[in-house]
Amino acid sequence: MINMTSSKRYIELDSEYGAHNYHPIPVVITKAKGVWVHDPEGKKYLDCLSAYSAVNQGHLHPKIVEALENQLKRVALTSRAFHNDRMGLFLKHLLEICGEGFDMALPMNTGAEAVETALKMVRKWGYEEKGVKKDKAEIIVCENNFHGRTTTIVGFSTDPDAYTGFGPYTPGFKVIPYDNIEALEEAITPNTVAFMVEPIQGEAGVIVPAEGYLKKVREICSKNNVLMILDEIQTGFCRTGKMFCHQHEGIVPDVMTLGKALGGGLLPVSAVVSRKEIMKVFTPGVHGSTFGGFPLACAVGDAALDVLVNENLDERATTLGNLFLQKLKEIKHSRIKEVRGKGLLTAIELNEKARPFTQQLISKGILAKETHDYAIRFAPPLVIEKEDILWAANIIKEILES
Ligand SMILES: *Cc1c(COP(=O)(O)O)cnc(C)c1O
């Protein structure tokens, strides 16, 4: 082994041997616990990104680590060629948490795979149940969406970085403005099988739609026999103050894609949840994944769900998120364009480029990352303590006012 002691060396290795498909902040993380991460030089940072909300339960939560260790003593991977003794129990647990309106789940691994699964499902539903003619199915999505990085998904992205150079794109997608009910009504045709939308657009910079938007989307979808797919991969699992973001509006989508925090910060675990009458389009051999639903993931997912419930992380996100937003809104400075968010999914949008501000935050021990140049997202693990939230708010204020 090469003697590697400094952050600089690790960064050089990444740059030399890893494809340059990211432009990471130059911080190397070698150790983490709860809301804190450490670099090789021993500097400590408050994690305000939480791996894009995959670490809602905090880094290396002891209950989730214990579940993983216990499962490792039995069996990790079986493939779906056989049954295992974890998957059914895990999916039952997940559906109980999803609540009324969901009675069947399909486990995958990454978020993008869950989205792809949902897209395949609604197309097949369109042909078999709605009576759409072969290869005519249309799916409506929103501008500035983020649903993952596969060839089909980037084909309906409106971010040139995401789609340029990856054509030809999968046909059958229509893009409309976000938070715009009239545009949705106009875009629907007899061939429309689904509308897929994020309850809050996280990657676009924490764009919160007008109150009542999802409710109206629900009405329009129901009226037109169009399936409503909510991508709750980032907003789900207590991040916005409810178990799922759509619960703020008291509606139930037909299909939900889940991922990120479902893996408790340890493993990629994702799923599509829906109703039997829709999911029945998946028959043997029609769809699958070697790892999807593997026992280790199911054990981790079970524990990840338990932590969310047992530690009331929805209530924590509400209380601490409100406090944090209030503190951020108190900061008065011409550099700030807007402070917004829901629960502990928050962002500050500046009137200037955000990278220098991000760098100052990092030097003061707060790990955050800008999205789309001008906004910085703050989404710490939901297990954060009040004093740490106040500490962070104070540092943000100091830097913005300096
Ligand atoms: C992160 C994310 C995805 C993609 O998940 P991966 O695990 O990175 O494939 C999809 N949708 C939303 C809303 C996300 O935030």
CSV table of C-alpha atoms and ligand atoms in Angstrom, one decimal:
chain,number,residue,atom,x,y,z
A,1,MET,CA,0.0,0.0,0.0
A,2,ILE,CA,1.1,3.5,-0.7
A,3,ASN,CA,1.5,5.7,2.3
A,4,MET,CA,-1.4,8.1,2.1
A,5,THR,CA,-1.8,10.5,4.9
A,6,SER,CA,-3.2,13.7,3.6
A,7,SER,CA,-6.5,14.8,2.1
A,8,LYS,CA,-4.5,16.1,-0.9
A,9,ARG,CA,-3.2,12.7,-1.7
A,10,TYR,CA,-6.7,11.1,-1.7
A,11,ILE,CA,-8.0,13.8,-3.9
A,12,GLU,CA,-5.1,13.2,-6.4
A,13,LEU,CA,-5.9,9.5,-6.5
A,14,ASP,CA,-9.6,10.2,-7.2
A,15,SER,CA,-8.6,12.5,-9.9
A,16,GLU,CA,-6.0,10.2,-11.5
A,17,TYR,CA,-8.0,7.0,-11.4
A,18,GLY,CA,-11.6,7.9,-11.2
A,19,ALA,CA,-13.7,9.2,-14.0
A,20,HIS,CA,-14.4,12.9,-13.6
A,21,ASN,CA,-18.2,12.7,-13.5
A,22,TYR,CA,-18.3,14.7,-10.3
A,23,HIS,CA,-16.7,17.9,-9.1
A,24,PRO,CA,-16.6,17.3,-5.4
A,25,ILE,CA,-15.9,19.8,-2.7
A,26,PRO,CA,-12.2,19.2,-1.7
A,27,VAL,CA,-13.0,17.5,1.6
A,28,VAL,CA,-12.1,13.9,2.3
A,29,ILE,CA,-14.3,12.0,4.7
A,30,THR,CA,-12.6,9.1,6.6
A,31,LYS,CA,-14.9,8.7,9.5
A,32,ALA,CA,-18.5,9.6,10.4
A,33,LYS,CA,-20.9,9.3,13.3
A,34,GLY,CA,-24.4,10.7,13.6
A,35,VAL,CA,-24.3,14.2,12.2
A,36,TRP,CA,-20.5,14.6,12.3
A,37,VAL,CA,-17.9,13.6,9.7
A,38,HIS,CA,-14.1,13.8,10.0
A,39,ASP,CA,-11.3,14.3,7.5
A,40,PRO,CA,-7.9,12.6,7.7
A,41,GLU,CA,-6.3,15.6,9.4
A,42,GLY,CA,-8.8,15.3,12.2
A,43,LYS,CA,-11.0,18.3,11.3
A,44,LYS,CA,-14.7,17.8,12.2
A,45,TYR,CA,-17.6,18.9,10.0
A,46,LEU,CA,-21.4,19.1,10.5
A,47,ASP,CA,-22.9,17.2,7.6
A,48,CYS,CA,-25.5,19.4,6.1
A,49,LEU,CA,-26.0,17.4,2.9
A,50,SER,CA,-26.6,13.9,4.4
A,51,ALA,CA,-25.6,12.3,1.1
A,52,TYR,CA,-28.6,14.0,-0.6
A,53,SER,CA,-30.9,12.8,2.2
A,54,ALA,CA,-29.8,9.2,2.2
A,55,VAL,CA,-28.5,9.6,5.7
A,56,ASN,CA,-31.7,10.9,7.4
A,57,GLN,CA,-31.1,8.5,10.3
A,58,GLY,CA,-27.5,9.8,10.8
A,59,HIS,CA,-24.2,8.2,9.9
A,60,LEU,CA,-23.8,4.6,11.2
A,61,HIS,CA,-26.9,4.6,13.3
A,62,PRO,CA,-26.2,1.8,15.9
A,63,LYS,CA,-29.5,0.1,15.4
A,64,ILE,CA,-29.1,-0.1,11.6
A,65,VAL,CA,-25.5,-1.2,11.9
A,66,GLU,CA,-26.6,-3.9,14.4
A,67,ALA,CA,-29.2,-5.1,12.0
A,68,LEU,CA,-26.7,-5.3,9.2
A,69,GLU,CA,-24.2,-7.2,11.4
A,70,ASN,CA,-26.8,-9.7,12.5
A,71,GLN,CA,-27.9,-10.4,9.0
A,72,LEU,CA,-24.3,-10.9,7.9
A,73,LYS,CA,-24.1,-13.9,10.3
A,74,ARG,CA,-26.9,-15.6,8.3
A,75,VAL,CA,-27.2,-14.7,4.6
A,76,ALA,CA,-26.5,-11.6,2.5
A,77,LEU,CA,-27.6,-12.4,-1.1
A,78,THR,CA,-29.9,-15.1,-2.6
A,79,SER,CA,-31.1,-13.5,-5.9
A,80,ARG,CA,-34.8,-13.7,-6.6
A,81,ALA,CA,-34.4,-17.1,-8.1
A,82,PHE,CA,-35.3,-18.3,-4.6
A,83,HIS,CA,-37.3,-16.9,-1.7
A,84,ASN,CA,-35.6,-15.5,1.4
A,85,ASP,CA,-36.9,-15.0,4.8
A,86,ARG,CA,-36.5,-11.2,4.9
A,87,MET,CA,-38.0,-9.7,1.8
A,88,GLY,CA,-41.7,-10.3,2.5
A,89,LEU,CA,-41.5,-9.0,6.0
A,90,PHE,CA,-39.6,-5.9,4.9
A,91,LEU,CA,-42.1,-5.1,2.1
A,92,LYS,CA,-45.0,-5.6,4.5
A,93,HIS,CA,-43.3,-3.2,7.0
A,94,LEU,CA,-42.7,-0.7,4.2
A,95,LEU,CA,-46.3,-0.8,3.0
A,96,GLU,CA,-47.6,-0.3,6.5
A,97,ILE,CA,-45.5,2.8,6.8
A,98,CYS,CA,-46.7,4.0,3.4
A,99,GLY,CA,-50.2,3.7,4.7
A,100,GLU,CA,-53.6,3.5,2.9
A,101,GLY,CA,-53.5,3.3,-0.9
A,102,PHE,CA,-50.4,1.1,-1.1
A,103,ASP,CA,-50.5,-2.7,-1.0
A,104,MET,CA,-47.7,-3.9,-3.2
A,105,ALA,CA,-44.1,-3.1,-3.5
A,106,LEU,CA,-41.2,-4.0,-5.9
A,107,PRO,CA,-37.7,-3.7,-4.4
A,108,MET,CA,-34.8,-2.4,-6.4
A,109,ASN,CA,-31.4,-0.9,-5.4
A,110,THR,CA,-30.9,2.7,-6.6
A,111,GLY,CA,-33.3,5.5,-7.0
A,112,ALA,CA,-32.9,5.6,-10.7
A,113,GLU,CA,-33.9,1.9,-10.9
A,114,ALA,CA,-37.0,2.6,-8.9
A,115,VAL,CA,-37.9,5.4,-11.3
A,116,GLU,CA,-37.3,3.1,-14.3
A,117,THR,CA,-39.4,0.4,-12.7
A,118,ALA,CA,-42.3,2.9,-12.2
A,119,LEU,CA,-42.0,4.1,-15.8
A,120,LYS,CA,-42.1,0.5,-17.2
A,121,MET,CA,-45.1,-0.3,-14.9
A,122,VAL,CA,-47.2,2.7,-15.9
A,123,ARG,CA,-46.5,2.1,-19.6
A,124,LYS,CA,-47.6,-1.5,-19.3
A,125,TRP,CA,-50.6,-0.5,-17.3
A,126,GLY,CA,-51.5,2.0,-20.1
A,127,TYR,CA,-51.5,-0.8,-22.7
A,128,GLU,CA,-53.1,-3.5,-20.7
A,129,GLU,CA,-55.6,-1.6,-18.5
A,130,LYS,CA,-56.2,1.9,-20.0
A,131,GLY,CA,-56.3,0.6,-23.6
A,132,VAL,CA,-53.6,2.8,-25.1
A,133,LYS,CA,-52.5,1.6,-28.5
A,134,LYS,CA,-49.1,-0.1,-28.9
A,135,ASP,CA,-46.1,2.2,-28.4
A,136,LYS,CA,-48.3,5.3,-28.0
A,137,ALA,CA,-48.1,5.8,-24.2
A,138,GLU,CA,-47.2,9.3,-23.0
A,139,ILE,CA,-45.7,10.2,-19.7
A,140,ILE,CA,-45.7,13.8,-18.5
A,141,VAL,CA,-42.8,15.2,-16.4
A,142,CYS,CA,-41.7,18.6,-15.2
A,143,GLU,CA,-39.1,21.1,-16.1
A,144,ASN,CA,-36.0,21.0,-13.9
A,145,ASN,CA,-36.9,17.5,-12.8
A,146,PHE,CA,-34.3,15.2,-11.3
A,147,HIS,CA,-35.2,11.5,-11.4
A,148,GLY,CA,-31.7,9.9,-11.9
A,149,ARG,CA,-29.1,9.2,-14.5
A,150,THR,CA,-30.1,6.4,-16.8
A,151,THR,CA,-30.4,6.9,-20.5
A,152,THR,CA,-34.2,7.1,-20.5
A,153,ILE,CA,-34.4,9.4,-17.5
A,154,VAL,CA,-31.8,11.9,-18.7
A,155,GLY,CA,-33.6,12.0,-22.0
A,156,PHE,CA,-36.4,13.9,-20.4
A,157,SER,CA,-34.2,16.1,-18.2
A,158,THR,CA,-34.1,19.8,-19.0
A,159,ASP,CA,-30.5,20.2,-17.6
A,160,PRO,CA,-28.1,20.3,-20.6
A,161,ASP,CA,-25.3,18.8,-18.4
A,162,ALA,CA,-27.5,15.8,-17.8
A,163,TYR,CA,-28.7,15.1,-21.3
A,164,THR,CA,-26.2,16.6,-23.8
A,165,GLY,CA,-24.4,13.9,-25.7
A,166,PHE,CA,-26.6,11.0,-24.6
A,167,GLY,CA,-29.1,10.9,-27.4
A,168,PRO,CA,-31.1,9.5,-29.1
A,169,TYR,CA,-33.6,9.9,-26.3
A,170,THR,CA,-36.4,7.6,-25.3
A,171,PRO,CA,-39.6,8.9,-26.9
A,172,GLY,CA,-43.0,9.2,-25.1
A,173,PHE,CA,-42.2,11.9,-22.6
A,174,LYS,CA,-43.7,15.4,-22.5
A,175,VAL,CA,-42.1,18.2,-20.3
A,176,ILE,CA,-44.3,20.9,-18.7
A,177,PRO,CA,-43.5,23.7,-16.2
A,178,TYR,CA,-43.4,22.7,-12.5
A,179,ASP,CA,-46.2,23.9,-10.2
A,180,ASN,CA,-48.4,24.7,-13.2
A,181,ILE,CA,-51.8,23.0,-13.2
A,182,GLU,CA,-53.1,24.5,-16.5
A,183,ALA,CA,-50.0,23.1,-18.2
A,184,LEU,CA,-50.8,19.7,-16.9
A,185,GLU,CA,-54.4,19.9,-18.0
A,186,GLU,CA,-53.4,20.9,-21.5
A,187,ALA,CA,-50.7,18.3,-21.8
A,188,ILE,CA,-52.9,15.3,-21.1
A,189,THR,CA,-54.2,13.4,-24.1
A,190,PRO,CA,-56.0,10.0,-24.3
A,191,ASN,CA,-52.6,8.4,-24.6
A,192,THR,CA,-51.3,9.9,-21.3
A,193,VAL,CA,-50.6,7.1,-18.8
A,194,ALA,CA,-48.9,9.0,-16.0
A,195,PHE,CA,-47.7,12.3,-14.6
A,196,MET,CA,-44.4,12.0,-12.6
A,197,VAL,CA,-43.4,14.8,-10.3
A,198,GLU,CA,-41.3,15.5,-7.2
A,199,PRO,CA,-43.3,16.9,-4.3
A,200,ILE,CA,-40.5,19.4,-3.8
A,201,GLN,CA,-37.8,19.7,-6.4
A,202,GLY,CA,-34.7,18.9,-4.4
A,203,GLU,CA,-31.9,19.0,-7.0
A,204,ALA,CA,-33.4,22.0,-8.7
A,205,GLY,CA,-32.7,23.9,-5.5
A,206,VAL,CA,-35.4,23.0,-3.1
A,207,ILE,CA,-38.3,24.4,-5.2
A,208,VAL,CA,-41.5,24.2,-3.0
A,209,PRO,CA,-44.7,24.3,-5.1
A,210,ALA,CA,-47.7,26.4,-4.1
A,211,GLU,CA,-49.9,25.0,-1.4
A,212,GLY,CA,-52.6,22.8,-3.0
A,213,TYR,CA,-50.6,21.9,-6.1
A,214,LEU,CA,-50.4,18.2,-5.3
A,215,LYS,CA,-54.0,18.2,-4.4
A,216,LYS,CA,-55.0,19.6,-7.8
A,217,VAL,CA,-52.6,17.3,-9.6
A,218,ARG,CA,-54.4,14.4,-7.8
A,219,GLU,CA,-57.8,15.6,-9.0
A,220,ILE,CA,-56.7,16.1,-12.6
A,221,CYS,CA,-55.0,12.7,-12.7
A,222,SER,CA,-58.0,10.9,-11.3
A,223,LYS,CA,-60.4,12.7,-13.6
A,224,ASN,CA,-58.4,11.7,-16.7
A,225,ASN,CA,-57.5,8.2,-15.6
A,226,VAL,CA,-53.8,9.2,-15.5
A,227,LEU,CA,-51.6,7.6,-12.9
A,228,MET,CA,-49.9,10.1,-10.4
A,229,ILE,CA,-46.3,9.1,-9.7
A,230,LEU,CA,-44.6,10.9,-6.9
A,231,ASP,CA,-40.8,10.7,-6.8
A,232,GLU,CA,-40.3,10.8,-3.0
A,233,ILE,CA,-36.8,9.5,-3.2
A,234,GLN,CA,-35.4,12.7,-1.6
A,235,THR,CA,-38.5,14.1,0.1
A,236,GLY,CA,-39.6,10.8,1.7
A,237,PHE,CA,-38.8,9.3,5.0
A,238,CYS,CA,-39.4,12.3,7.3
A,239,ARG,CA,-37.2,14.7,5.5
A,240,THR,CA,-39.9,17.4,5.1
A,241,GLY,CA,-41.6,16.8,8.5
A,242,LYS,CA,-44.0,14.0,7.4
A,243,MET,CA,-43.1,10.4,6.7
A,244,PHE,CA,-43.8,11.4,3.0
A,245,CYS,CA,-44.0,14.9,1.6
A,246,HIS,CA,-47.4,14.4,-0.1
A,247,GLN,CA,-49.0,13.8,3.4
A,248,HIS,CA,-48.8,17.6,3.9
A,249,GLU,CA,-51.6,17.8,1.4
A,250,GLY,CA,-53.6,14.8,2.5
A,251,ILE,CA,-53.5,13.1,-0.8
A,252,VAL,CA,-52.3,9.6,-2.0
A,253,PRO,CA,-50.5,9.1,-5.3
A,254,ASP,CA,-51.0,5.9,-7.3
A,255,VAL,CA,-47.3,5.2,-7.5
A,256,MET,CA,-44.4,6.3,-5.3
A,257,THR,CA,-40.7,5.8,-5.9
A,258,LEU,CA,-38.6,5.5,-2.8
A,259,GLY,CA,-34.9,5.2,-2.2
A,260,LYS,CA,-32.1,7.1,-0.4
A,261,ALA,CA,-33.0,6.9,3.3
A,262,LEU,CA,-34.7,3.6,2.8
A,263,GLY,CA,-31.1,2.2,3.0
A,264,GLY,CA,-30.5,3.9,6.4
A,265,GLY,CA,-27.2,5.4,5.1
A,266,LEU,CA,-25.7,1.9,4.7
A,267,LEU,CA,-26.8,0.3,1.5
A,268,PRO,CA,-28.6,1.3,-1.7
A,269,VAL,CA,-32.2,0.2,-1.2
A,270,SER,CA,-35.1,1.4,-3.3
A,271,ALA,CA,-38.6,0.4,-4.1
A,272,VAL,CA,-41.7,1.3,-6.1
A,273,VAL,CA,-44.9,1.1,-4.1
A,274,SER,CA,-48.4,1.1,-5.6
A,275,ARG,CA,-51.6,-0.9,-5.7
A,276,LYS,CA,-52.0,-4.6,-6.7
A,277,GLU,CA,-54.3,-3.6,-9.6
A,278,ILE,CA,-51.5,-1.6,-11.1
A,279,MET,CA,-48.5,-3.7,-10.1
A,280,LYS,CA,-50.1,-6.9,-11.5
A,281,VAL,CA,-48.7,-5.9,-14.9
A,282,PHE,CA,-45.4,-7.3,-13.6
A,283,THR,CA,-45.6,-11.0,-14.2
A,284,PRO,CA,-42.7,-13.5,-13.9
A,285,GLY,CA,-39.8,-12.7,-16.2
A,286,VAL,CA,-41.1,-9.2,-17.1
A,287,HIS,CA,-38.8,-7.2,-14.8
A,288,GLY,CA,-36.1,-7.9,-12.2
A,289,SER,CA,-32.8,-7.2,-10.5
A,290,THR,CA,-30.1,-9.5,-9.2
A,291,PHE,CA,-29.7,-7.6,-5.9
A,292,GLY,CA,-33.2,-6.1,-5.6
A,293,GLY,CA,-34.8,-7.3,-2.4
A,294,PHE,CA,-31.6,-9.1,-1.1
A,295,PRO,CA,-31.7,-10.1,2.5
A,296,LEU,CA,-29.0,-7.8,3.7
A,297,ALA,CA,-30.8,-4.8,2.1
A,298,CYS,CA,-34.1,-5.9,3.6
A,299,ALA,CA,-32.6,-6.2,7.1
A,300,VAL,CA,-31.1,-2.8,6.8
A,301,GLY,CA,-34.3,-1.3,5.3
A,302,ASP,CA,-36.4,-2.7,8.2
A,303,ALA,CA,-34.1,-1.2,10.8
A,304,ALA,CA,-34.0,2.1,8.8
A,305,LEU,CA,-37.8,2.3,8.9
A,306,ASP,CA,-37.8,1.5,12.7
A,307,VAL,CA,-35.5,4.3,13.4
A,308,LEU,CA,-37.6,6.8,11.6
A,309,VAL,CA,-40.7,5.8,13.6
A,310,ASN,CA,-39.1,5.1,17.0
A,311,GLU,CA,-37.1,8.3,17.0
A,312,ASN,CA,-40.0,10.4,15.7
A,313,LEU,CA,-37.8,11.8,13.0
A,314,ASP,CA,-40.9,13.4,11.3
A,315,GLU,CA,-41.5,15.6,14.4
A,316,ARG,CA,-37.9,16.4,14.7
A,317,ALA,CA,-37.7,17.5,11.1
A,318,THR,CA,-40.8,19.7,11.7
A,319,THR,CA,-39.6,21.4,14.9
A,320,LEU,CA,-35.9,21.7,14.0
A,321,GLY,CA,-36.7,22.6,10.4
A,322,ASN,CA,-39.0,25.4,11.5
A,323,LEU,CA,-36.4,26.7,13.9
A,324,PHE,CA,-33.7,26.6,11.3
A,325,LEU,CA,-35.8,28.4,8.7
A,326,GLN,CA,-36.8,31.0,11.2
A,327,LYS,CA,-33.1,31.6,12.0
A,328,LEU,CA,-32.2,31.8,8.4
A,329,LYS,CA,-35.0,34.2,7.6
A,330,GLU,CA,-33.8,36.5,10.3
A,331,ILE,CA,-30.6,37.0,8.4
A,332,LYS,CA,-30.9,40.3,6.6
A,333,HIS,CA,-28.5,40.8,3.8
A,334,SER,CA,-28.7,41.9,0.2
A,335,ARG,CA,-26.8,38.8,-0.9
A,336,ILE,CA,-29.8,36.7,0.1
A,337,LYS,CA,-32.5,36.3,-2.6
A,338,GLU,CA,-34.7,33.8,-0.8
A,339,VAL,CA,-34.8,31.3,2.1
A,340,ARG,CA,-37.1,28.4,1.5
A,341,GLY,CA,-37.8,24.8,2.5
A,342,LYS,CA,-40.0,22.4,4.4
A,343,GLY,CA,-38.9,20.4,7.4
A,344,LEU,CA,-35.2,19.9,7.2
A,345,LEU,CA,-35.0,20.3,3.5
A,346,THR,CA,-34.0,23.9,3.2
A,347,ALA,CA,-32.1,26.2,0.9
A,348,ILE,CA,-30.7,29.7,0.7
A,349,GLU,CA,-30.7,31.3,-2.7
A,350,LEU,CA,-28.2,34.0,-3.2
A,351,ASN,CA,-28.0,36.9,-5.7
A,352,GLU,CA,-24.4,35.8,-6.5
A,353,LYS,CA,-22.6,32.5,-7.1
A,354,ALA,CA,-22.7,30.2,-4.1
A,355,ARG,CA,-19.4,28.4,-4.4
A,356,PRO,CA,-17.3,31.0,-2.4
A,357,PHE,CA,-20.0,30.9,0.3
A,358,THR,CA,-19.9,27.1,0.4
A,359,GLN,CA,-16.1,27.3,0.8
A,360,GLN,CA,-16.4,29.6,3.7
A,361,LEU,CA,-18.9,27.3,5.4
A,362,ILE,CA,-16.5,24.4,5.0
A,363,SER,CA,-13.7,26.3,6.5
A,364,LYS,CA,-15.9,26.9,9.5
A,365,GLY,CA,-16.9,23.2,9.8
A,366,ILE,CA,-20.2,23.0,7.9
A,367,LEU,CA,-20.4,20.6,4.9
A,368,ALA,CA,-22.9,21.9,2.4
A,369,LYS,CA,-23.1,22.0,-1.3
A,370,GLU,CA,-24.5,24.4,-3.8
A,371,THR,CA,-27.1,23.3,-6.3
A,372,HIS,CA,-27.4,25.1,-9.7
A,373,ASP,CA,-24.8,27.8,-8.9
A,374,TYR,CA,-26.9,30.2,-6.8
A,375,ALA,CA,-28.6,28.0,-4.1
A,376,ILE,CA,-27.2,26.1,-1.2
A,377,ARG,CA,-29.1,23.3,0.3
A,378,PHE,CA,-29.1,22.6,4.0
A,379,ALA,CA,-30.3,19.1,4.8
A,380,PRO,CA,-28.6,17.7,7.9
A,381,PRO,CA,-29.4,14.2,9.3
A,382,LEU,CA,-32.8,14.4,11.1
A,383,VAL,CA,-31.1,13.1,14.3
A,384,ILE,CA,-29.4,16.5,14.7
A,385,GLU,CA,-29.7,18.2,18.1
A,386,LYS,CA,-31.2,21.7,18.6
A,387,GLU,CA,-27.9,23.1,19.7
A,388,ASP,CA,-26.1,22.0,16.5
A,389,ILE,CA,-28.9,23.5,14.4
A,390,LEU,CA,-28.5,26.8,16.3
A,391,TRP,CA,-24.7,26.6,15.9
A,392,ALA,CA,-25.0,26.1,12.2
A,393,ALA,CA,-27.5,28.9,11.8
A,394,ASN,CA,-25.2,31.2,13.6
A,395,ILE,CA,-22.2,30.4,11.4
A,396,ILE,CA,-24.3,30.9,8.3
A,397,LYS,CA,-25.4,34.3,9.6
A,398,GLU,CA,-21.8,35.3,10.5
A,399,ILE,CA,-20.5,34.4,7.0
A,400,LEU,CA,-23.4,36.0,5.1
A,401,GLU,CA,-23.2,39.2,7.1
A,402,SER,CA,-19.4,39.5,6.9
B,1,LIG,C1,-31.4,11.0,-5.8
B,1,LIG,C2,-32.6,11.0,-6.6
B,1,LIG,C3,-32.9,10.1,-7.6
B,1,LIG,C4,-31.9,9.0,-8.1
B,1,LIG,O1,-31.4,8.2,-7.1
B,1,LIG,P1,-30.1,7.4,-7.3
B,1,LIG,O2,-30.0,6.5,-6.1
B,1,LIG,O3,-29.0,8.4,-7.3
B,1,LIG,O4,-30.2,6.7,-8.6
B,1,LIG,C5,-34.2,10.1,-8.2
B,1,LIG,N1,-35.1,11.0,-7.8
B,1,LIG,C6,-34.8,11.9,-6.9
B,1,LIG,C7,-35.9,12.9,-6.5
B,1,LIG,C8,-33.6,12.0,-6.2
B,1,LIG,O5,-33.4,12.9,-5.3
